[in-house]
Short mmCIF file of C-alpha atoms in Angstrom, two decimals:
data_model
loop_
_atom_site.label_atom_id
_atom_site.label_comp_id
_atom_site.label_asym_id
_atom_site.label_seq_id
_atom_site.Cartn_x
_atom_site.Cartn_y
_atom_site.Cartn_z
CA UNK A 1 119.43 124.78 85.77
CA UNK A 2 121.02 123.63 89.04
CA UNK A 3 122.26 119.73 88.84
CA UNK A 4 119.59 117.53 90.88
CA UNK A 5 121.82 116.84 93.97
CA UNK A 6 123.00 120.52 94.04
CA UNK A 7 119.10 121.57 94.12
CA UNK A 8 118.83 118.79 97.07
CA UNK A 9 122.07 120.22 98.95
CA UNK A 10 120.75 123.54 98.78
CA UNK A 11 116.97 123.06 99.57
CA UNK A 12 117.96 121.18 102.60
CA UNK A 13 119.51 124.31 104.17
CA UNK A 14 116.25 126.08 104.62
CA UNK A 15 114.32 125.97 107.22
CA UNK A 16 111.49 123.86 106.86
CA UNK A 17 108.40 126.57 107.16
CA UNK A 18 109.94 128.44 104.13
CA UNK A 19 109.90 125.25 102.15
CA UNK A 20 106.18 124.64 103.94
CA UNK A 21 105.13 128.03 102.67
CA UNK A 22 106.92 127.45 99.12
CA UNK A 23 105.16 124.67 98.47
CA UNK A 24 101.80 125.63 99.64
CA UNK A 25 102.21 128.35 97.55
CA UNK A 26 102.10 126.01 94.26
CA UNK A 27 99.09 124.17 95.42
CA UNK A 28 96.18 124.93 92.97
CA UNK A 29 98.36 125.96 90.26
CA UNK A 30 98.40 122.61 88.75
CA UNK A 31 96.16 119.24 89.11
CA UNK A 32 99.35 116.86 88.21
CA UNK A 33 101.72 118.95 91.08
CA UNK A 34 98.71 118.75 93.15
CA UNK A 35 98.80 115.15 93.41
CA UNK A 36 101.77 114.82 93.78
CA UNK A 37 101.81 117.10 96.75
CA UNK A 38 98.70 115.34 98.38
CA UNK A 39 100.75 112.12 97.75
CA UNK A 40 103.55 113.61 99.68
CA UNK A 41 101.79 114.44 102.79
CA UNK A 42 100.95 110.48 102.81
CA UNK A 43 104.30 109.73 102.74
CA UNK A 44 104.24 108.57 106.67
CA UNK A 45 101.03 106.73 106.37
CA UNK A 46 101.83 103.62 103.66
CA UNK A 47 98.28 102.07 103.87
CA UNK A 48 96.49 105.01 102.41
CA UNK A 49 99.18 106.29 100.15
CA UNK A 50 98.79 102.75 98.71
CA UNK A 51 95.00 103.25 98.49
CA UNK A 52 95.61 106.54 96.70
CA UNK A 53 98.31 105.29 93.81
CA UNK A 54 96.09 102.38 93.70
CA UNK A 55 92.86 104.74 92.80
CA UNK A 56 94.85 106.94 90.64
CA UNK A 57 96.33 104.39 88.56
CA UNK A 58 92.93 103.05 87.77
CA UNK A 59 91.64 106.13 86.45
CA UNK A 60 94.52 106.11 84.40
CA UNK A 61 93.72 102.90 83.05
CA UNK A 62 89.98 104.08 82.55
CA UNK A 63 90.75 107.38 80.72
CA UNK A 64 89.58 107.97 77.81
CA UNK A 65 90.92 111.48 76.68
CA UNK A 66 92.88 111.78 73.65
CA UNK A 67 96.00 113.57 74.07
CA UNK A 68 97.19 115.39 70.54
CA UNK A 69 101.19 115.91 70.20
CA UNK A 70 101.03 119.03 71.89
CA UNK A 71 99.22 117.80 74.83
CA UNK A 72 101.22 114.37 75.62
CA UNK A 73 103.63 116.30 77.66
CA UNK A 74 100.47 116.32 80.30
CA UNK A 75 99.98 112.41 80.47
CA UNK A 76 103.66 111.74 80.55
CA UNK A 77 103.88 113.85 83.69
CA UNK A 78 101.13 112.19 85.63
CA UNK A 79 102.55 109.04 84.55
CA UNK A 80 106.21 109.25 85.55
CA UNK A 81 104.92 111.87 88.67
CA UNK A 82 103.15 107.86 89.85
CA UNK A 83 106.24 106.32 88.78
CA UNK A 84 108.36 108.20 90.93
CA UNK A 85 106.32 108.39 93.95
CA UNK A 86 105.70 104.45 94.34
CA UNK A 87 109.62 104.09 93.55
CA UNK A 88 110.59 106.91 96.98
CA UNK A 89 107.96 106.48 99.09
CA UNK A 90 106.29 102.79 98.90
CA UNK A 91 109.62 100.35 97.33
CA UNK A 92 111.91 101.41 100.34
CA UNK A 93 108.61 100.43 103.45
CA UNK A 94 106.98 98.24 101.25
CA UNK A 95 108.34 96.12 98.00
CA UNK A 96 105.13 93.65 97.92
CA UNK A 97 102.98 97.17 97.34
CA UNK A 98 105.25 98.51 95.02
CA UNK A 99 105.10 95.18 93.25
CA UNK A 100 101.35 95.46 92.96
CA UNK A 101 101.07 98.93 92.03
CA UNK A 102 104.35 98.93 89.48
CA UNK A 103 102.26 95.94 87.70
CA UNK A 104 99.01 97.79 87.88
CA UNK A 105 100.84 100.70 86.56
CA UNK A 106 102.35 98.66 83.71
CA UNK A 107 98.71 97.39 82.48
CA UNK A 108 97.78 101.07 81.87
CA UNK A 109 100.05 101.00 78.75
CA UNK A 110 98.06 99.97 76.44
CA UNK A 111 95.01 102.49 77.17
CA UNK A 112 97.37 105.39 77.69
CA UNK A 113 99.29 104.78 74.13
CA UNK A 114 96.20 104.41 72.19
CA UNK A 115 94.96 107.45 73.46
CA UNK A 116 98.10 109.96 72.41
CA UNK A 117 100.10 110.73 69.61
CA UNK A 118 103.22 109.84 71.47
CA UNK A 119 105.67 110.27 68.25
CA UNK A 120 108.43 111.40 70.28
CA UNK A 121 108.47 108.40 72.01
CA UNK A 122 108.20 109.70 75.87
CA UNK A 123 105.33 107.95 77.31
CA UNK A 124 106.88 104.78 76.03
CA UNK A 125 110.18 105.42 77.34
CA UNK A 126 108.21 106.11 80.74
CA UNK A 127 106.72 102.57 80.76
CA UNK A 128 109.72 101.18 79.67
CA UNK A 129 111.23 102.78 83.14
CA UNK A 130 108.81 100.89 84.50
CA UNK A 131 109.47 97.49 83.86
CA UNK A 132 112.69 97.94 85.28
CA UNK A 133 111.15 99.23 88.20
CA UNK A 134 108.96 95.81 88.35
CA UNK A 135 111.72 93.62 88.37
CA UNK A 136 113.18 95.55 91.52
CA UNK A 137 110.46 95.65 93.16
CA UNK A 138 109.45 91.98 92.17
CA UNK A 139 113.34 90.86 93.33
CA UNK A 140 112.27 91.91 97.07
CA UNK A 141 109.08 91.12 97.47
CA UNK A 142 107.71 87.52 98.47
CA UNK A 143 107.90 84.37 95.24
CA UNK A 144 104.68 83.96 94.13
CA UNK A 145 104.22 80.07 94.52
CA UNK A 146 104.61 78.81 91.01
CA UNK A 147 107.94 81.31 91.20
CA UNK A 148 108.57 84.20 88.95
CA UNK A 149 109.28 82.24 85.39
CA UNK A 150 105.58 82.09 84.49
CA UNK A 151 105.04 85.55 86.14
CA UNK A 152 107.37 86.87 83.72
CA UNK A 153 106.49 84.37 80.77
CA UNK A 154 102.67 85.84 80.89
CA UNK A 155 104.04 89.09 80.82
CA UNK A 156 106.41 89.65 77.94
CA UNK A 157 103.91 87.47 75.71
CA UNK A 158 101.48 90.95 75.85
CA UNK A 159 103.68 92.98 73.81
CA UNK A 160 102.13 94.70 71.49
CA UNK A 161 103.57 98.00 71.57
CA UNK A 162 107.23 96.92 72.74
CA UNK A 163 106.94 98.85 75.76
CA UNK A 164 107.95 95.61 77.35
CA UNK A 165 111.07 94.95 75.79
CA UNK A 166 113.45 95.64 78.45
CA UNK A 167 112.44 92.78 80.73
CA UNK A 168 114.12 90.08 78.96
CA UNK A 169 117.43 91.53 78.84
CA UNK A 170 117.08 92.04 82.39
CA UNK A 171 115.68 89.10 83.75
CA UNK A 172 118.91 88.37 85.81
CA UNK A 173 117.51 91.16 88.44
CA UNK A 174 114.65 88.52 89.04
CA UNK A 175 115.42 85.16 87.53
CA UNK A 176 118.20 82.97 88.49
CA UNK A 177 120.41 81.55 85.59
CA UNK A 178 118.57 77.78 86.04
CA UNK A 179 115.45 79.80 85.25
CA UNK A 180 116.63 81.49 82.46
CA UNK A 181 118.10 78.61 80.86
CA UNK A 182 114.38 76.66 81.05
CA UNK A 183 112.64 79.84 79.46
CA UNK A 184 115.45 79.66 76.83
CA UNK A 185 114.75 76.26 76.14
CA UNK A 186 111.34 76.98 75.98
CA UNK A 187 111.39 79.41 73.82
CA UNK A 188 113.85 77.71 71.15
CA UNK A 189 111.35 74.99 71.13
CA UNK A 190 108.53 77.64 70.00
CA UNK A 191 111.23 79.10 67.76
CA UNK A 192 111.93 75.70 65.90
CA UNK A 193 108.21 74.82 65.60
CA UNK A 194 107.11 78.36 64.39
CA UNK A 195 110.07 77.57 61.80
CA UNK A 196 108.71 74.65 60.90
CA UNK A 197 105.29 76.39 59.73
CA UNK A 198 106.88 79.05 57.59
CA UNK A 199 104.88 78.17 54.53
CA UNK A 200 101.88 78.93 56.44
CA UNK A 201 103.12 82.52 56.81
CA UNK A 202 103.08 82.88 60.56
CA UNK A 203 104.97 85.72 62.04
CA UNK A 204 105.83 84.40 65.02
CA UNK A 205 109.66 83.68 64.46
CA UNK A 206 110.74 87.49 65.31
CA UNK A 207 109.05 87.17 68.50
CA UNK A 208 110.89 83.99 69.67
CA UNK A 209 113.80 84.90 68.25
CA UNK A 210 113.50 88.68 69.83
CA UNK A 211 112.51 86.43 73.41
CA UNK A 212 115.69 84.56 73.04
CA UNK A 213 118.06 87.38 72.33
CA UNK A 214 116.77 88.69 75.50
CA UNK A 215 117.44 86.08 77.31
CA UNK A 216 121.03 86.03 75.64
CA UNK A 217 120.99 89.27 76.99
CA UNK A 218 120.15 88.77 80.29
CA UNK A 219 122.48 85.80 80.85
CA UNK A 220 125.41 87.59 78.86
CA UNK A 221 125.70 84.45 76.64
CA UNK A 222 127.03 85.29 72.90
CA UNK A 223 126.67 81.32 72.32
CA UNK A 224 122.48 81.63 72.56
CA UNK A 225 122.74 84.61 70.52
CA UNK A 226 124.42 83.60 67.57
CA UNK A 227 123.00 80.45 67.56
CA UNK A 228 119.25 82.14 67.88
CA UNK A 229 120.78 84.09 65.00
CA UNK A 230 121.57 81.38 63.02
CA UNK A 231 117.98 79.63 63.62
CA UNK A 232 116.72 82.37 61.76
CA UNK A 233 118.81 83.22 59.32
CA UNK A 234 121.78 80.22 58.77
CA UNK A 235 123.21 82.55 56.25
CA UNK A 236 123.33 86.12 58.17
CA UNK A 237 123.65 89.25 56.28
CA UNK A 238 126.39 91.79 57.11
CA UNK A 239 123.24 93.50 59.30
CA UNK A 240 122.44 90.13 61.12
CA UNK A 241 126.63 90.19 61.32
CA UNK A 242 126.84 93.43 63.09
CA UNK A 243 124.38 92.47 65.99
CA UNK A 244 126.41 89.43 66.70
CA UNK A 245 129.13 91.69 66.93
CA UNK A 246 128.32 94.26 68.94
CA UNK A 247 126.46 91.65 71.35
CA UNK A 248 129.96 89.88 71.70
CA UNK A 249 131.64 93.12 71.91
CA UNK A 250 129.11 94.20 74.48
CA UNK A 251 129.74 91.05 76.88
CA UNK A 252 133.55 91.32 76.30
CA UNK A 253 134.03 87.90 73.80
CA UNK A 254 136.32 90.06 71.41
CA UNK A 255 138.01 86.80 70.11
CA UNK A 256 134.37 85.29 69.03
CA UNK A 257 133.67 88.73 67.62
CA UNK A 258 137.15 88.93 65.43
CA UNK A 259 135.50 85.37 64.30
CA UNK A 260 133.01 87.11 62.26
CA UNK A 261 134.55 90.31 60.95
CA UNK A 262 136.80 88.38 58.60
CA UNK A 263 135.89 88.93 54.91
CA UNK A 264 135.00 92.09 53.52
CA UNK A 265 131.28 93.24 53.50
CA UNK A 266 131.07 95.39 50.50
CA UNK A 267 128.48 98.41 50.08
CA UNK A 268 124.95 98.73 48.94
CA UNK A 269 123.25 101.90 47.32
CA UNK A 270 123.40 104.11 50.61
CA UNK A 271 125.20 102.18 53.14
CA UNK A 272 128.20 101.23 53.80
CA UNK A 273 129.07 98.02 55.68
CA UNK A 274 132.57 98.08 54.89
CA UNK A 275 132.91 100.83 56.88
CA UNK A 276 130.76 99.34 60.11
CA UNK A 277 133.22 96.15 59.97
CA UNK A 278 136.28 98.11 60.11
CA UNK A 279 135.21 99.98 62.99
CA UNK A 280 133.91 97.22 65.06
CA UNK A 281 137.12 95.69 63.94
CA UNK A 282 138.64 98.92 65.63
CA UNK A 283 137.12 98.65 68.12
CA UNK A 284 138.21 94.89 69.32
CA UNK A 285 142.05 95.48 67.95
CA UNK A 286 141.76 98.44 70.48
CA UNK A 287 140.43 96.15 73.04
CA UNK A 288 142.74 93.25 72.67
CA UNK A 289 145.71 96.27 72.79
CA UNK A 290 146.75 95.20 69.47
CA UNK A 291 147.87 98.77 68.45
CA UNK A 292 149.35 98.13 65.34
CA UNK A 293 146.25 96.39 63.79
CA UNK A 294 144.02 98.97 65.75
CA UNK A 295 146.23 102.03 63.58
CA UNK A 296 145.85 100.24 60.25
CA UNK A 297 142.18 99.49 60.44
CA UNK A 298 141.40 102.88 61.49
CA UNK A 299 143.69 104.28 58.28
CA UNK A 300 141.87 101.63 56.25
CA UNK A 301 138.61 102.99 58.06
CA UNK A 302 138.90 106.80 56.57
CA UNK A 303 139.80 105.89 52.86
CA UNK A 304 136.11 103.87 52.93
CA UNK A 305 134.49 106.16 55.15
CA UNK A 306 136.07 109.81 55.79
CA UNK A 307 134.29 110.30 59.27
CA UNK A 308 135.70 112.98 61.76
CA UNK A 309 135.18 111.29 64.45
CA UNK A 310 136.97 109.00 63.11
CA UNK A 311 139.97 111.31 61.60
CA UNK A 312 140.52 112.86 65.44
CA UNK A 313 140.98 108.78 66.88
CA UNK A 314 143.85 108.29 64.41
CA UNK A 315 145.32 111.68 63.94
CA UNK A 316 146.01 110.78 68.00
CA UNK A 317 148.07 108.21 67.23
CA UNK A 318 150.76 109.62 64.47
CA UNK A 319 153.31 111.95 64.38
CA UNK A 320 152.84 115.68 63.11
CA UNK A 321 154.03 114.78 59.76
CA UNK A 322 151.77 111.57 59.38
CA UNK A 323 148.91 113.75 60.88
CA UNK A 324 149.07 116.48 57.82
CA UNK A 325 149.46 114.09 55.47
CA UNK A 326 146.11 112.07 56.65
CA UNK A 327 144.23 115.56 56.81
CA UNK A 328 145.00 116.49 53.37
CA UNK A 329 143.78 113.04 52.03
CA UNK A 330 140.85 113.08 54.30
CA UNK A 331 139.83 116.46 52.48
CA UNK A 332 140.10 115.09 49.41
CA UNK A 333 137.65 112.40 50.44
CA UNK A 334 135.13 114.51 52.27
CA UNK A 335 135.38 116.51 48.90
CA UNK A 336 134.00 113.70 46.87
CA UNK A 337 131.52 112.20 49.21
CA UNK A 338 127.80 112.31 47.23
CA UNK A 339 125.50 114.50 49.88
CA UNK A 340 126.78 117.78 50.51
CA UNK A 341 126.39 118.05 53.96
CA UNK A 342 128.27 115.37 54.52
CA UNK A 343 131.13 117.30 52.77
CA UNK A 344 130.45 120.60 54.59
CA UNK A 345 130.17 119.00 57.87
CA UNK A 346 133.42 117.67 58.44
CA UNK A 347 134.78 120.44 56.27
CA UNK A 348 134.00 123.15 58.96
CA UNK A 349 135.05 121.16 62.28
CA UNK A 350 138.64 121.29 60.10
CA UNK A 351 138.47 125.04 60.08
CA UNK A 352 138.85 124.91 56.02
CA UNK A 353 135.93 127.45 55.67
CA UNK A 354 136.86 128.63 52.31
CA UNK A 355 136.30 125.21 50.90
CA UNK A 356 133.35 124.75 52.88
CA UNK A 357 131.80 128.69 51.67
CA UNK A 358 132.84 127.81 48.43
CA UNK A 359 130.39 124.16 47.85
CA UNK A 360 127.63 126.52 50.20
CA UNK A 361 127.17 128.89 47.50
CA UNK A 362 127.38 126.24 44.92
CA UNK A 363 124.76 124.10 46.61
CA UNK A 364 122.86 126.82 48.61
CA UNK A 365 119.27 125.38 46.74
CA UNK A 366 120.08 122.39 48.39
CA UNK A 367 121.16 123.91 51.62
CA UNK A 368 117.71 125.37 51.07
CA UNK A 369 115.79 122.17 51.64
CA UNK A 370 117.57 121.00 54.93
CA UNK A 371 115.85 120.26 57.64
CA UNK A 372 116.92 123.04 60.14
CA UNK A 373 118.57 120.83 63.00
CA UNK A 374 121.15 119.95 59.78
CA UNK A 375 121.23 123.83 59.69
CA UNK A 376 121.60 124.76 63.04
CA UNK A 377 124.51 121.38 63.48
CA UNK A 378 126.62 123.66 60.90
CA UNK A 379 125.94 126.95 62.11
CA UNK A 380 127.42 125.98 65.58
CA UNK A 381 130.41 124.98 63.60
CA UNK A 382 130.77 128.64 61.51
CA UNK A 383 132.49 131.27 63.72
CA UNK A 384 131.16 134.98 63.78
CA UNK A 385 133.97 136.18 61.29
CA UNK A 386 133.01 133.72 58.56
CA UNK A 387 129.69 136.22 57.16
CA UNK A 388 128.73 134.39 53.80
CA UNK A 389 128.08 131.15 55.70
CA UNK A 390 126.41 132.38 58.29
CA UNK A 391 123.98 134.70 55.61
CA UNK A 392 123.88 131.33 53.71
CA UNK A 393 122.33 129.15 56.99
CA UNK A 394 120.36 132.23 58.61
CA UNK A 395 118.79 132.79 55.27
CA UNK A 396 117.74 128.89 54.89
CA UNK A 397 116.48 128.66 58.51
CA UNK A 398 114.47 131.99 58.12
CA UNK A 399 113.11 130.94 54.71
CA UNK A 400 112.65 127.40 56.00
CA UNK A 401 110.11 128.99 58.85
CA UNK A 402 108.28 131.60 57.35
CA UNK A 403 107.57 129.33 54.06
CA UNK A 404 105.92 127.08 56.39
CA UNK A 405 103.82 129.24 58.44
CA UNK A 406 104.94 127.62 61.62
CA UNK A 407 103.76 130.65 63.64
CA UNK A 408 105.47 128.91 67.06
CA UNK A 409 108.80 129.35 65.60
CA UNK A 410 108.30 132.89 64.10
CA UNK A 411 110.46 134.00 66.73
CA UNK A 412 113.26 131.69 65.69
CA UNK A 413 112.60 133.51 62.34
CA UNK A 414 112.50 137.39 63.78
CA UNK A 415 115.82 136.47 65.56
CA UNK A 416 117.51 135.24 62.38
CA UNK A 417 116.31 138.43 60.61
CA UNK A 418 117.66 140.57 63.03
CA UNK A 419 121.58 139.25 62.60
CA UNK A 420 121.59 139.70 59.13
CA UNK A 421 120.55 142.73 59.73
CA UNK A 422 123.49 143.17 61.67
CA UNK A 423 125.78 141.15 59.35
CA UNK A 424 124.80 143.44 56.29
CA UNK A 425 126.88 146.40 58.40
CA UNK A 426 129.70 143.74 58.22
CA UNK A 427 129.79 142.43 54.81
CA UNK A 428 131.84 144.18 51.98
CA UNK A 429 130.58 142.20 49.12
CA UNK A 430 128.00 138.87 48.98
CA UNK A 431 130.20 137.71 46.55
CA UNK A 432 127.72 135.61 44.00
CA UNK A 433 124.94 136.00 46.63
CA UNK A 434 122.18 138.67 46.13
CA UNK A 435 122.93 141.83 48.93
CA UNK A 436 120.60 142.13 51.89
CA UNK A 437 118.57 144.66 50.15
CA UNK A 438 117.55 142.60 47.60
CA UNK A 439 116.75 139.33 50.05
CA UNK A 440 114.76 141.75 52.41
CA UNK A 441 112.88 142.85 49.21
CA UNK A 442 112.11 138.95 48.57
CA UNK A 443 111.08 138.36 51.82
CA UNK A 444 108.38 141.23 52.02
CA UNK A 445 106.97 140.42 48.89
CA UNK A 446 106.75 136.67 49.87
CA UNK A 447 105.53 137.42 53.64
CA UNK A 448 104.45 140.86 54.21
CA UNK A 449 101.38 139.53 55.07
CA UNK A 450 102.36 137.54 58.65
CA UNK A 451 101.72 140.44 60.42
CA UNK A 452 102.63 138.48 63.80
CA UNK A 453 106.19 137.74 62.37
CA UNK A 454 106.56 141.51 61.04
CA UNK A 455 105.69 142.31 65.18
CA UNK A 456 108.10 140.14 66.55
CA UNK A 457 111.09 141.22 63.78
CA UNK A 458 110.56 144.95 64.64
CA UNK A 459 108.70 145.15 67.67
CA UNK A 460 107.08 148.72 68.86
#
C-alpha cells in the first residue's frame, strides 16, 4: 500500500476528469463512501455542509442498530469518515462549527458503544480522537462567557466509558496554567472529602485522583502527581512506584525519579518488579549520561530478568570478549526461566536452534495449547532450513484451527498443510516426532469431515 502523502503526490498529477470519472464510478457501491462523497461536493458551501454533519450526527446519536464484532468495522467507518470531514473541510473556514459539531459528535458515544461489541477497542479509540479534536477546535473558536474551565469541568465528569480520558492530560491546548491550577485545587478538595467518607464505601477517590493526574499531566507537574499519589495511597506499592516514575521520567525530572527507585522491590508470584526498577533505573542513568551506572544496572538487569531486548542494549556496550561471556550466561538464564516460550523465544533470535528444537519436542503438548500469534511470533524467528521446528509450529497452528472449527481461518489451515507437505520431501528423519504419514493419518481421521477445509487443502 502506497504511504498517504505518496498516494496524494501521485493523485494530484491526473487530470481532474479522470479523478471526476474515478470517483463517480464508486458512487452507489457503498452508503458510508457515499456520504462522504456527497459531503465532499459541499466542501465550497460551509452553511449546508454544516447542516448535513449536523443531521448525520444526530442519526447517529438516534441509532439503534446493534452492531455484532463482525459488523463494528461499519460504525467505526461512518464515525471517523464524520470525524475527518469536520476536521478538513469545516475547522480550517470555520472553528466555532467545528466546535459545535466535534461536541455533538462526542455526545454520540454513549449510544454508539452500547450498541456494538467494540472488544477491539476501535470505536473508542475513534472518540478518543475526538476529544482531541474538541480541544483544537475549542482553542480557536470564541470563550464561551463563563470561559472554558466549567465547559471542560461538565464534560470530563460524564465518563462512563473512559472515552474521555484524554482531555485532562491535554487541557494545556485549551486551558491556561491559572486555570488548571483552580481545577486542580478543586479537585483535591473533592479528593480529600471523598477520603474522608471512605467508611461509607464511596468510589469516588479513583475518579479525583484519575482528574488530578490529568491535570498533572497537562501541566507537566511531577509535584501534583506524586502528591495526588500519596493522597491515595501514603504508602505506594512498587506499582503506584512505577507510575511516579515513568510520569517523572516522562516530563524529564530524572533526579526526582532516581528519588524513588532506591531500595529493592522484590518479586511476587508472576511478576517481577525488580526487574521494572532496574530498567527505569536504566533508563535515567542513561539519561543523566552516567554510563558506568547505566552498564551495571543493565548487567544487574539480565541476571533478574534475561530479556533480549535487553541482552542487545548491553552487548552494545562491551567488548567481544565481555559480549560472549554475557551470551553464554544469558542462555543459561533463558534456560531456566518457568514458561517455555519465554525460553524458546529469546532462544531463537540467538540463532541457538538446537537448544531451542530440543525443549520444542520436549514441550510440544504445551506448544500445542498456544495461542497462535505466540506461534506465528516464533515461526518468524525459525529459518526455512531448521524443518523440526517449523513441523512442530505448522502442526500446532493447523491443529489449533481445524480443532476449533473456525471455518474463516481454514485457509490459514490449508496453507499450513500444504508446507509440510513440502517439508516431508525435505526431512530425513522426525527424530522423536511421528512422520508425516502418520500426522496426515491423524488429521483425516479427526477432520475428514470439513469438507470446505479438504477443498481449500487440495483444490480441483
Amino acid at each position: 500500500m502506497k504511504e498517504y502523502n505518496n498516494l496524494i503526490t501521485d493523485l494530484a498529477l491526473l487530470e481532474s476528469h479522470v479523478l471526476a470519472n474515478f470517483i463517480a464510478s464508486l458512487y452507489g457501491e457503498d452508503e458510508i463512501l457515499d456520504k462522504r462523497i456527497e459531503r465532499l461536493l459541499l466542501k465550497k458551501d460551509i452553511p449546508a455542509l454544516f447542516e448535513t454533519l449536523k443531521k448525520e450526527i444526530k442519526s447517529l446519536r438516534r441509532g439503534r442498530h446493534y452492531y455484532s464484532y463482525y459488523e463494528t468495522s461499519e460504525l467505526a467507518n461512518k464515525i471517523y469518515g464524520l470525524q475527518k470531514d469536520i476536521e478538513s473541510s469545516v475547522m480550517p473556514v470555520s472553528p466555532d462549527q467545528a466546535f459545535q459539531l466535534f461536541n455533538d459528535l462526542l455526545a454520540t458515544a454513549e449510544n454508539s458503544l452500547n450498541r456494538c461489541d467494540d472488544s477491539d477497542g476501535y470505536i473508542g479509540d475513534i472518540y478518543r480522537d475526538i476529544c482531541l479534536l474538541w480541544l483544537k477546535a475549542a482553542s480557536q473558536s470564541a470563550v464561551p462567557a463563563k470561559g472554558w474551565m466549567p465547559v471542560v469541568r461538565k464534560l470530563v465528569e460524564d465518563n462512563e466509558y473512559g472515552i474521555l480520558d484524554p482531555i485532562l492530560p491535554n487541557a494545556s491546548m485549551l486551558l491556561t496554567e491559572d486555570e488548571l491550577r483552580q481545577l486542580a485545587d478543586y479537585y483535591e478538595d473533592k479528593l480529600r472529602t471523598s477520603l474522608k467518607k471512605r467508611d461509607e464505601e464511596t468510589f469516588d477517590d479513583g475518579i479525583w485522583s484519575a482528574h488530578l493526574h490529568g491535570i498533572a499531566e497537562s501541566l507537566k507537574d511531577p509535584a501534583l502527581f506524586i502528591q495526588t499519589t500519596l493522597l491515595l495511597s501514603p504508602s505506594p506499592d512498587y506499582r503506584q512506584k512505577e507510575s511516579i516514575i515513568r510520569f517523572c521520567i516522562h516530563c524529564g525530572a530524572y533526579d526526582e525519579a532516581m528519588k524513588w527507585l532506591q531500595g529493592k522491590w522484590g518479586n511476587d508470584d508472576w511478576a517481577r518488579p525488580e526487574a521494572t526498577r532496574l530498567a527505569l533505573l536504566a533508563d535515567c542513568y542513561q539519561a543523566l549520561e552516567q554510563h558506568d551506572n547505566y552498564l551495571k544496572t543493565l548487567i544487574e538487569l539480565l541476571d533478574v530478568k534475561p530479556d533480549y531486548a535487553n541482552l542487545l542494549r548491553t552487548l552494545a556496550l562491551v567488548s567481544d570478549n565481555e559480549a560472549q561471556q554475557l551470551r553464554d550466561k544469558f542462555i543459561m538464564s533463558v534456560l531456566k526461566e518457568p514458561e517455555l516460550y519465554e525460553q524458546l523465544n529469546p532462544l531463537l533470535k540467538l540463532h541457538e536452534y538446537g537448544k531451542a528444537e530440543e525443549l520444542a519436542i520436549k514441550g510440544i503438548h504445551e506448544v500445542a495449547e498456544w495461542h497462535y500469534t505466540q506461534l506465528l511470533s516464533l515461526l518468524d524467528d525459525v529459518p526455512a532450513n531448521e524443518h523440526i521446528l517449523r513441523v512442530i509450529l505448522f502442526r500446532s497452528l493447523t491443529d489449533d484451527i481445524l480443532a476449533g472449527g473456525r471455518t474463516q481461518a481454514y485457509h490459514h489451515a490449508a496453507s499450513y498443510l500444504q508446507q509440510l507437505d513440502q517439508l516431508d520431501n525435505e526431512i530425513k528423519t522426525y527424530s522423536a516426532l511421528p512422520d508425516h504419514a502418520v500426522y496426515m493419518g491423524k488429521v483425516k481421521e479427526k477432520h475428514g469431515r470439513k469438507y470446505s477445509f479438504w477443498a481449500k487443502y487440495n483444490p480441483q
